[in-house]
Short mmCIF file of C-alpha atoms in Angstrom, two decimals:
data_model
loop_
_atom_site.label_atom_id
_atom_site.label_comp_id
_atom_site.label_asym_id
_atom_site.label_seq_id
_atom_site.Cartn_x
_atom_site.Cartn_y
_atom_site.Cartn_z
CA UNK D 1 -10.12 17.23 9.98
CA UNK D 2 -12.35 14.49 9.13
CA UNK D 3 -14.61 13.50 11.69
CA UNK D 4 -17.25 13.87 9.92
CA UNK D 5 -16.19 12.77 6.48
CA UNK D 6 -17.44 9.68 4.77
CA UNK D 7 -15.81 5.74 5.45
CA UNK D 8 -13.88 6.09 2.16
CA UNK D 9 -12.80 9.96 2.84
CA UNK D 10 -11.42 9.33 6.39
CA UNK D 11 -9.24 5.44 4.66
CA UNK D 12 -7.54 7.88 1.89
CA UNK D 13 -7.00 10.30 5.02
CA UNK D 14 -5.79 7.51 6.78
CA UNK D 15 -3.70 6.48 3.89
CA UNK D 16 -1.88 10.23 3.34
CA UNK D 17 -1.14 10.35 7.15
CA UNK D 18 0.17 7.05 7.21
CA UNK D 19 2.84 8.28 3.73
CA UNK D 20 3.52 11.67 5.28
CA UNK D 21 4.51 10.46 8.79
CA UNK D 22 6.95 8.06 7.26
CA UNK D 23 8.10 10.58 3.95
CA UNK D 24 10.84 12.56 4.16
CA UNK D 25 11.27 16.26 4.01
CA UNK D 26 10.56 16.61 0.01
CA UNK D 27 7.63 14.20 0.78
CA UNK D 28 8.60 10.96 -0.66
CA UNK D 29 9.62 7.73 0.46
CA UNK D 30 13.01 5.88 -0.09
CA UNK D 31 12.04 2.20 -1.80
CA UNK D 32 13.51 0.41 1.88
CA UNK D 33 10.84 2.19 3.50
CA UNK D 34 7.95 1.75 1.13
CA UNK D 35 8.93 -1.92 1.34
CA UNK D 36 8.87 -1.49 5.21
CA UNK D 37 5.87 0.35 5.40
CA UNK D 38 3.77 -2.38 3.78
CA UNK D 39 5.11 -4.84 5.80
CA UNK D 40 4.25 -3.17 9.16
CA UNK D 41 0.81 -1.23 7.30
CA UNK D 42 0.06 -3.57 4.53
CA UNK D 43 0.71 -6.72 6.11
CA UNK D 44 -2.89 -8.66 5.92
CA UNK D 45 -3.21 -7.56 2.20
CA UNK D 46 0.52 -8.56 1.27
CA UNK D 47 0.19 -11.67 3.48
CA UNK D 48 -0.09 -15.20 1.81
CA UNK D 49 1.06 -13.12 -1.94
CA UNK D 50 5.20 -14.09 -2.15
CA UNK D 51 4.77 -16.75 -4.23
CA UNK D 52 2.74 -14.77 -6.95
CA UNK D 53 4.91 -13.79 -9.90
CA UNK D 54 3.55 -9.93 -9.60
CA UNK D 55 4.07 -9.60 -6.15
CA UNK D 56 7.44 -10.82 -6.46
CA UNK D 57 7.97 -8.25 -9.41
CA UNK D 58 6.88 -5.57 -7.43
CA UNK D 59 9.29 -5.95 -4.39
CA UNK D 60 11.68 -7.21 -6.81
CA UNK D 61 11.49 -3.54 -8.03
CA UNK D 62 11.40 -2.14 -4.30
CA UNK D 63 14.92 -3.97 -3.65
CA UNK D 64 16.61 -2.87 -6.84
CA UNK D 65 15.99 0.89 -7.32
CA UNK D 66 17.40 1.96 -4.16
CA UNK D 67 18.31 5.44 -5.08
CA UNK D 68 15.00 6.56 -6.68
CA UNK D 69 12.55 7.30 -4.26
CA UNK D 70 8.27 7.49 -4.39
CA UNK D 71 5.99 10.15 -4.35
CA UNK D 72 2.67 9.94 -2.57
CA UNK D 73 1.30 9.13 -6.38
CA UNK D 74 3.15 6.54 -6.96
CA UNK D 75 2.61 4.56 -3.28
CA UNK D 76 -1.01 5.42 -3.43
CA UNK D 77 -0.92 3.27 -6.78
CA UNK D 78 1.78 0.66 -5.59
CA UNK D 79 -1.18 0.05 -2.95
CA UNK D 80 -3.94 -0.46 -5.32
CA UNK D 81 -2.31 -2.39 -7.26
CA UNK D 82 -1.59 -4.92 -4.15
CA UNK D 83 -4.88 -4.65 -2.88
CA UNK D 84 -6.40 -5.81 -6.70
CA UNK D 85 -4.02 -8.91 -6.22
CA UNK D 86 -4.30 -9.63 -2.63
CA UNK D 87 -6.36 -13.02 -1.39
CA UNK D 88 -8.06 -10.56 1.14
CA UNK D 89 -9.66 -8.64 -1.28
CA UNK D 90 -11.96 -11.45 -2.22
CA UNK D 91 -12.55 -12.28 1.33
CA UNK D 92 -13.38 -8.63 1.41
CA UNK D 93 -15.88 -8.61 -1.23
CA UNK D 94 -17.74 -12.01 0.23
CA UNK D 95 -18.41 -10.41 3.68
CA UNK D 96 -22.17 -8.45 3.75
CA UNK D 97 -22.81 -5.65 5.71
CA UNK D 98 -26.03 -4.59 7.05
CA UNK D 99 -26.88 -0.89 7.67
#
């Protein structure tokens, strides 16, 4: 649907594929998932960030509310929220592109 769009269009695509082909039928995630989906999707942004007290918080959370589930919403903001923490993203933002 995409094949066209723009770098950043076709990552959010990317991103809702990824959620809806692991939601269930109402479209949201159980928190075992989520915390499985990071792991096998997430992995070289989450990598290296267990000992940090906010990462630990925020599977701390993913562990303990097993009965409420996440909305797209929600994981799309869980993601940035690991991404703004992550060691990568400043490895990220050193690397120049040319074009």
């Amino acid at each position: 649907a995409l094949g066209k769009g723009s770098d950043l269009e076709k990552a959010f695509a990317t991103a809702a594929l990824v959620y809806n082909n692991s939601a269930d039928p109402e479209g949201k995630l159980s928190k075992a998932e989520t915390k499985r989906l990071l792991q096998t999707q997430f992995g070289g942004f989450i990598r290296g960030q267990e000992n940090k007290p906010k990462y630990q918080e925020i599977i701390s959370a993913l562990d303990e509310e097993l009965e409420n589930k996440m909305d797209f919403e929600d994981f799309m903001i869980l993601l940035v929220s690991l991404t703004l923490m992550s060691d990568l993203l400043q490895e990220i933002k050193n690397v120049k592109t040319t074009k």
